[in-house]
XYZ file of N, CA and C in Angstrom:
213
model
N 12.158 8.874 -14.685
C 11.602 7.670 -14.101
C 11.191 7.966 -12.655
N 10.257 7.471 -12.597
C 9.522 8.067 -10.914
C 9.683 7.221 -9.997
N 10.151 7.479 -8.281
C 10.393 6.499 -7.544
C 9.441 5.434 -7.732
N 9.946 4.108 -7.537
C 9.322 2.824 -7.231
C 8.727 3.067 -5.874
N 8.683 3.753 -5.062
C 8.446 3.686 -3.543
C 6.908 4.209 -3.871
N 7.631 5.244 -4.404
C 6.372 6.597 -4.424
C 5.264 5.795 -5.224
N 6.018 4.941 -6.505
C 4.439 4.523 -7.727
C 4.054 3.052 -6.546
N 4.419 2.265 -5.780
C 3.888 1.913 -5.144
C 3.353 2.491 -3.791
N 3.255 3.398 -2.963
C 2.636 4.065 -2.631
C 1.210 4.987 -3.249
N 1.495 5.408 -4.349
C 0.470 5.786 -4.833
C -0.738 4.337 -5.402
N -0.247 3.555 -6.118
C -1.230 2.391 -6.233
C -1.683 1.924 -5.216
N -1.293 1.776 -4.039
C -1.893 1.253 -2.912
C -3.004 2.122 -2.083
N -2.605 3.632 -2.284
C -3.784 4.331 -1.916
C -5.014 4.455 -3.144
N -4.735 4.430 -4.117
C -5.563 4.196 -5.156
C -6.692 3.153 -5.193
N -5.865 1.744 -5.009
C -7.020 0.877 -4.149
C -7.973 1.087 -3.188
N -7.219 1.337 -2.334
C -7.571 1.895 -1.158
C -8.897 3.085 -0.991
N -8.766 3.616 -1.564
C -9.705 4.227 -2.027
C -10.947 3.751 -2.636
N -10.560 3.309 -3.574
C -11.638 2.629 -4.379
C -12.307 1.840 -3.805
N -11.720 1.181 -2.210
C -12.454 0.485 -1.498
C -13.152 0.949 -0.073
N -13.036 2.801 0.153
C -13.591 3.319 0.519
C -12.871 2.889 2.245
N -11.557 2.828 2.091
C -10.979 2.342 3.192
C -9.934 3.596 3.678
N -10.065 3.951 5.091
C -9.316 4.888 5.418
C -7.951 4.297 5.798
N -6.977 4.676 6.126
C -5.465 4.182 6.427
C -5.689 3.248 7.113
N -6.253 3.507 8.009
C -6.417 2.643 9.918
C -7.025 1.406 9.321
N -7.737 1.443 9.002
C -8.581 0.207 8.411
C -8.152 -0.634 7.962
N -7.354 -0.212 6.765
C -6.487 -0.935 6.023
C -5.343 -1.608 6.981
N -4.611 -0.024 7.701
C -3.436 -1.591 8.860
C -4.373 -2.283 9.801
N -5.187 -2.216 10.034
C -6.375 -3.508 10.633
C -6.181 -4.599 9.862
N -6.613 -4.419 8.883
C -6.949 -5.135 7.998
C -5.030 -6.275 7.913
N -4.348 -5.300 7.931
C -3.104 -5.966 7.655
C -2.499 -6.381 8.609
N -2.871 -5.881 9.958
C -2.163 -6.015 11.359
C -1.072 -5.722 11.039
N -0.659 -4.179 10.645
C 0.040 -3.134 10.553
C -0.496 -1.770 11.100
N 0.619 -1.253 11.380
C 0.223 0.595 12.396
C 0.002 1.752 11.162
N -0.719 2.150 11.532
C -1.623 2.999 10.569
C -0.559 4.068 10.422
N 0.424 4.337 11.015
C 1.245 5.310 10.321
C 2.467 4.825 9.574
N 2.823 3.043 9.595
C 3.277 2.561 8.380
C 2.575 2.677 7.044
N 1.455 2.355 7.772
C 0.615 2.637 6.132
C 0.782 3.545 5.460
N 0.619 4.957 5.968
C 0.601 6.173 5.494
C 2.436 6.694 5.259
N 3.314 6.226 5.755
C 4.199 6.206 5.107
C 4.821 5.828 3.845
N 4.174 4.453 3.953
C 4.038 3.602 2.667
C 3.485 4.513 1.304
N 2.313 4.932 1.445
C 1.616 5.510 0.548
C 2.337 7.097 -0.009
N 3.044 7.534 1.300
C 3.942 8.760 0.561
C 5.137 8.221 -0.051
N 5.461 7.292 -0.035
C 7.006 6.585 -0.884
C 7.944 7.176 0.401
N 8.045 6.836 1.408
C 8.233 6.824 2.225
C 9.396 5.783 2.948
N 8.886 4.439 2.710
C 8.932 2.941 2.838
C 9.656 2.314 1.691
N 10.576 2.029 2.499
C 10.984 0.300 1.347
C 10.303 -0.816 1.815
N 9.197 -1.443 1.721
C 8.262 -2.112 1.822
C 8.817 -3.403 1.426
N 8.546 -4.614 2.656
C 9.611 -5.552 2.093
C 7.870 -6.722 1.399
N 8.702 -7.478 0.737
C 7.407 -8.346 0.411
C 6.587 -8.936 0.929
N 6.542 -9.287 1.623
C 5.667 -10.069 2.582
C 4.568 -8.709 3.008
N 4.956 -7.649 3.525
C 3.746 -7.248 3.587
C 3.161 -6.259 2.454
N 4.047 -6.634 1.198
C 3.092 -5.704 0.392
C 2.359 -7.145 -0.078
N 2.452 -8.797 0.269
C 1.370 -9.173 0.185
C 0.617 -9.316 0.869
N 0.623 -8.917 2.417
C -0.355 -8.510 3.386
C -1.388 -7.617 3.180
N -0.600 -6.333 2.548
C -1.620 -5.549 1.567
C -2.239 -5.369 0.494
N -1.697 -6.460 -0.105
C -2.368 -6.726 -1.625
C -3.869 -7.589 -1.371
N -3.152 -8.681 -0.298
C -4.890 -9.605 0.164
C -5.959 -8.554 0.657
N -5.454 -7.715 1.613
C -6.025 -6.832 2.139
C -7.263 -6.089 1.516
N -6.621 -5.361 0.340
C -7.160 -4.648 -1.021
C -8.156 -5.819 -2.028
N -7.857 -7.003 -1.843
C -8.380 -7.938 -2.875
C -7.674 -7.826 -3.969
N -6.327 -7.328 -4.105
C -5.729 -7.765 -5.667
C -4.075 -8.679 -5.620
N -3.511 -8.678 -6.821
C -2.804 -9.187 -6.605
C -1.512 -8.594 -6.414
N -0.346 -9.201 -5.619
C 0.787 -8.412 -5.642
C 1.211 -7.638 -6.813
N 1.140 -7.622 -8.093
C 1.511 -7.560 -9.424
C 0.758 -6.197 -9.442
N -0.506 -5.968 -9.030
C -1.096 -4.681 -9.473
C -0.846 -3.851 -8.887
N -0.270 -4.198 -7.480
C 0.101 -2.842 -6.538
C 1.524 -2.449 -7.200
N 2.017 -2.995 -7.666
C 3.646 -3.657 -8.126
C 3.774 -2.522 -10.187
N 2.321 -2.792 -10.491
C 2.319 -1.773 -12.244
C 2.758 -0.751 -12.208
N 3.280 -0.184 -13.167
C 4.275 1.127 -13.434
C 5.634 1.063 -13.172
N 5.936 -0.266 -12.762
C 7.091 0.097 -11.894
C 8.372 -0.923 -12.671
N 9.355 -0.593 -13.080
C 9.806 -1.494 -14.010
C 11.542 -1.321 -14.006
């Protein structure tokens, strides 16, 4: 079973991507520091909720999709 940190880290850069958004942008976007972000994304972070829905609006999806694989 693969960290929860890490499979949310990886979905969030996955978005992230797909939206052609570099780290910085994204904690702009969240009014978060761009090297939380990038912590986040290595599973790094215990990420409390509130801002993984800061980053879910961010991305345009919903908490739930950054949240898949993870069980």
């Amino acid at each position: 079973m693969k960290d929860p940190k890490a499979l949310l880290g990886e979905n969030i850069k996955k978005h992230r991507l797909e939206r052609k958004l570099s780290q910085e942008q994204l904690a702009d976007l969240c009014s978060l520091h761009r090297t939380y972000v990038g912590s986040i994304e290595r599973g790094e972070r215990n990420v409390s909720l509130e801002n993984i829905v800061l980053i879910s609006k961010a991305l345009g999806v919903s908490p739930s999709i950054l949240l898949q694989g993870i069980s």
